[in-house]
Amino acid sequence: VTLDPSLRVRLTEHSLPHYTGTTLFDELARVVCRAECLPRKELYESWETARRVNRQFKARAGESTRVVDLACGHALTAAILLLLDDKLETALAVDRRLPESAHRLKEALTARWPKLEHKLTLVEGDLKKVELTSSDIVVSVHACGRLTDLVLEQAVAARARVAVLPCCHQFGPDNTQTFLHWADTALAQDMTRAFRLEQQGYRVYARTIPSEITPKNRLLLGAPLTPAPL
Ligand SMILES: C[S@@+](CC[C@H](N)C(=O)[O-])C[C@H]1O[C@@H](n2cnc3c(N)ncnc32)[C@H](O)[C@@H]1O
């Protein structure tokens, strides 16, 4: 029996028999199950997002590359990125309100991968206050509504590479439902985000994570074509 990856049920030791393989994913899933604090869906969302970000954005030689996970929740996406690319120096994971179990999950991950202790920092605070640089890789999984636009704006201002998985699409005066009669309005909004990134001098990669995990599965990645001005 395969598990439904879209459910928010908490992963516990009961799920261990589903993850007996030798892959990094199975090993990660076993650590997460033993920590007994993470909704199942988050494991799959974070893994699928991090894999695609890792495929597109690597640590750059001669530069210390930092991952910045904004609206991070349990910060699992940041942790997985560090596991997938040893050359990433550090990750800063920020949420206005870290879930109580975020530190518990970090402890469990650190027990298995001790390098995460110093590499991964969790901070409770407003993402608007985070100072970004052009060597950062900014990720944000399901930053609700306009929060995704704030993440994009901040990343663009710093000329940082950025990846967002938008959710909770909202429509207001600055993002009208122009395309209401033509297309799914959430899709129109994400395409508008992608075009805006292009206009801001970014190369855009429009990807998806599997829809069996979440219907909010559009992953928008962007890398600046020009370096940051001095
Ligand atoms: C839908 S959750 C996504 C959490 C996580 N990225 C995930 O995929 O499970 C949205 C998160 O945004 C956080 N958040 C909302 N406004 C924020 C802000 N201004 N600064 C930082 N985090 C914020 C919330 O606390 C919440 O954890």
XYZ file of C-alpha atoms and ligand atoms in Angstrom:
257
model
C 0.000 0.000 0.000
C 1.423 3.386 -0.901
C 0.717 6.361 1.307
C -1.333 9.288 0.053
C 1.214 12.143 0.024
C -1.452 14.856 0.098
C -2.698 14.145 3.628
C -1.906 16.370 6.576
C -1.818 13.456 9.007
C 1.267 13.443 11.151
C 4.016 11.039 10.234
C 4.736 8.691 13.122
C 6.651 5.491 13.753
C 3.649 3.607 12.326
C 4.636 4.859 8.879
C 8.189 3.523 9.102
C 7.438 0.338 7.105
C 6.753 2.562 4.076
C 10.280 3.929 4.052
C 12.681 1.014 4.172
C 14.875 1.904 1.201
C 18.431 3.163 1.105
C 17.749 6.431 -0.716
C 18.229 9.805 0.945
C 14.475 10.310 0.765
C 13.742 7.106 2.667
C 16.351 7.921 5.262
C 14.948 11.412 5.676
C 11.416 10.030 5.935
C 12.509 7.637 8.698
C 14.026 10.510 10.696
C 10.852 12.535 10.198
C 8.611 9.613 11.225
C 10.592 9.087 14.422
C 10.332 12.790 15.264
C 6.531 12.375 15.141
C 5.773 16.025 14.461
C 5.457 16.658 10.724
C 2.337 16.480 8.537
C 2.977 13.930 5.807
C 2.200 16.412 3.037
C 5.020 18.717 4.186
C 7.608 15.996 3.768
C 6.629 15.464 0.139
C 6.183 19.152 -0.691
C 9.550 20.062 0.777
C 11.338 17.160 -0.858
C 9.917 17.709 -4.330
C 10.512 21.464 -4.153
C 14.057 21.142 -2.825
C 15.002 18.592 -5.487
C 13.929 20.924 -8.272
C 15.605 23.940 -6.705
C 18.783 21.907 -6.273
C 18.673 20.815 -9.892
C 18.536 24.426 -11.096
C 20.512 26.347 -8.478
C 23.858 25.154 -7.138
C 26.297 26.745 -4.751
C 28.633 28.940 -6.796
C 32.365 28.331 -6.746
C 34.322 30.983 -4.868
C 31.243 32.388 -3.215
C 29.580 31.415 0.033
C 26.049 30.549 -0.923
C 23.303 30.757 1.641
C 19.804 29.326 1.408
C 17.109 31.600 2.805
C 13.821 29.799 3.455
C 11.136 32.453 3.996
C 7.812 31.595 5.695
C 9.656 28.357 6.408
C 7.259 26.532 8.757
C 9.329 23.546 9.935
C 12.248 24.626 7.693
C 12.442 21.218 6.096
C 12.977 22.653 2.605
C 16.084 24.494 3.820
C 17.350 21.377 5.573
C 16.881 19.207 2.494
C 18.691 21.724 0.298
C 21.658 21.566 2.671
C 21.601 17.772 2.480
C 21.418 17.769 -1.320
C 24.303 20.209 -1.834
C 27.219 20.007 0.576
C 28.696 23.132 -0.949
C 25.881 25.302 0.390
C 27.435 27.090 3.369
C 24.413 27.838 5.501
C 20.655 28.165 5.547
C 18.592 30.770 7.325
C 14.977 29.751 7.876
C 12.564 32.465 8.952
C 8.946 32.344 9.994
C 6.815 34.899 11.805
C 5.683 32.055 14.016
C 7.791 28.920 13.974
C 5.713 25.806 14.713
C 6.493 24.456 18.197
C 7.884 21.329 16.643
C 10.313 23.093 14.276
C 13.149 22.840 16.797
C 12.239 19.244 17.563
C 12.507 18.385 13.887
C 15.849 20.188 13.607
C 17.140 18.178 16.586
C 16.069 14.927 14.956
C 17.693 15.880 11.658
C 20.854 17.023 13.417
C 21.134 13.737 15.313
C 21.380 11.994 11.940
C 23.249 14.734 10.018
C 25.370 16.633 12.588
C 26.532 19.218 10.036
C 23.031 20.715 10.134
C 23.603 21.879 13.698
C 25.750 24.811 12.594
C 24.578 25.163 9.032
C 20.845 25.572 9.655
C 19.560 28.520 11.682
C 15.884 28.952 12.554
C 14.705 32.450 13.320
C 11.302 33.666 14.406
C 10.565 36.994 12.742
C 9.025 38.896 9.878
C 10.427 37.958 6.494
C 10.318 41.626 5.452
C 13.182 42.284 7.853
C 15.520 39.719 6.320
C 18.437 41.245 4.450
C 19.242 39.324 1.315
C 22.311 39.353 -0.906
C 22.931 38.340 -4.496
C 24.653 35.137 -3.403
C 21.532 33.864 -1.628
C 19.153 31.213 -2.908
C 15.741 32.297 -1.651
C 12.998 29.676 -1.328
C 9.446 30.001 -0.127
C 6.966 27.150 -0.068
C 3.343 28.211 0.155
C 3.783 31.758 1.348
C 0.112 32.652 1.273
C -1.241 35.151 -1.249
C 0.628 38.428 -1.381
C 3.392 37.052 0.823
C 4.765 35.259 -2.241
C 4.971 38.627 -4.033
C 6.855 40.115 -1.099
C 9.356 37.256 -1.294
C 9.794 37.832 -5.020
C 10.201 41.597 -4.544
C 12.832 41.134 -1.862
C 14.760 38.573 -3.875
C 14.684 40.751 -6.995
C 15.859 43.813 -5.037
C 18.907 41.792 -3.959
C 19.348 40.112 -7.388
C 19.163 36.753 -5.609
C 18.080 33.493 -7.157
C 14.542 32.688 -6.050
C 12.042 29.825 -6.004
C 8.427 30.112 -4.859
C 5.551 27.662 -4.710
C 2.584 30.068 -4.511
C -0.714 29.349 -2.738
C -3.881 31.108 -1.514
C -4.087 33.320 -4.596
C -5.855 36.564 -3.805
C -7.223 39.170 -6.119
C -7.156 42.821 -5.304
C -6.733 46.180 -6.952
C -3.116 45.495 -7.936
C -3.734 42.066 -9.447
C -7.133 42.250 -11.107
C -8.995 39.335 -12.527
C -8.232 40.471 -16.070
C -8.130 36.922 -17.347
C -11.180 35.654 -15.457
C -13.043 34.636 -18.629
C -10.005 33.137 -20.341
C -8.127 31.055 -17.846
C -7.898 29.865 -14.316
C -7.266 33.081 -12.410
C -4.652 31.584 -10.088
C -2.723 30.386 -13.130
C -3.028 33.835 -14.725
C -1.626 35.350 -11.563
C 1.356 32.990 -11.468
C 2.060 33.647 -15.143
C 1.942 37.371 -14.436
C 4.491 36.760 -11.668
C 6.704 34.882 -14.093
C 6.482 37.581 -16.796
C 7.239 40.259 -14.207
C 10.353 38.367 -13.163
C 11.446 38.221 -16.806
C 10.890 41.944 -17.188
C 13.060 42.426 -14.117
C 15.946 40.753 -15.878
C 15.491 37.198 -14.655
C 15.675 33.911 -16.468
C 12.511 32.078 -15.475
C 11.958 28.360 -15.030
C 8.306 27.322 -14.769
C 8.096 23.930 -13.101
C 5.589 21.884 -11.116
C 5.761 19.427 -8.266
C 3.458 16.372 -8.546
C -0.208 17.343 -8.290
C -0.892 14.224 -6.173
C 0.822 16.097 -3.323
C -0.887 19.462 -3.700
C -3.010 21.269 -6.279
C -0.927 24.382 -5.447
C 1.973 22.840 -7.294
C 3.368 25.524 -9.592
C 6.998 26.146 -8.828
C 8.386 29.415 -10.152
C 12.161 29.701 -10.230
C 14.161 32.701 -11.347
C 17.830 33.557 -11.704
C 19.079 37.074 -12.476
C 20.656 37.468 -15.894
C 22.752 40.368 -14.722
C 24.748 40.608 -11.505
C 23.714 42.954 -8.726
C 24.845 46.552 -9.168
C 27.716 47.494 -6.835
C 1.122 27.963 4.602
S 2.414 28.197 5.727
C 3.791 27.475 4.869
C 4.849 26.981 5.800
C 5.963 26.142 5.149
N 6.725 26.874 4.183
C 5.402 24.894 4.525
O 5.427 24.748 3.330
O 4.901 24.049 5.258
C 2.720 29.923 5.645
C 3.710 30.409 6.711
O 3.980 31.790 6.525
C 4.274 32.342 7.783
N 4.200 33.806 7.672
C 3.106 34.562 7.422
N 3.441 35.863 7.351
C 4.780 35.948 7.554
C 5.716 37.006 7.597
N 5.340 38.278 7.412
N 7.018 36.717 7.831
C 7.405 35.436 8.025
N 6.563 34.381 7.986
C 5.272 34.622 7.761
C 3.251 31.697 8.690
O 3.631 31.772 10.043
C 3.237 30.273 8.147
O 4.117 29.431 8.842
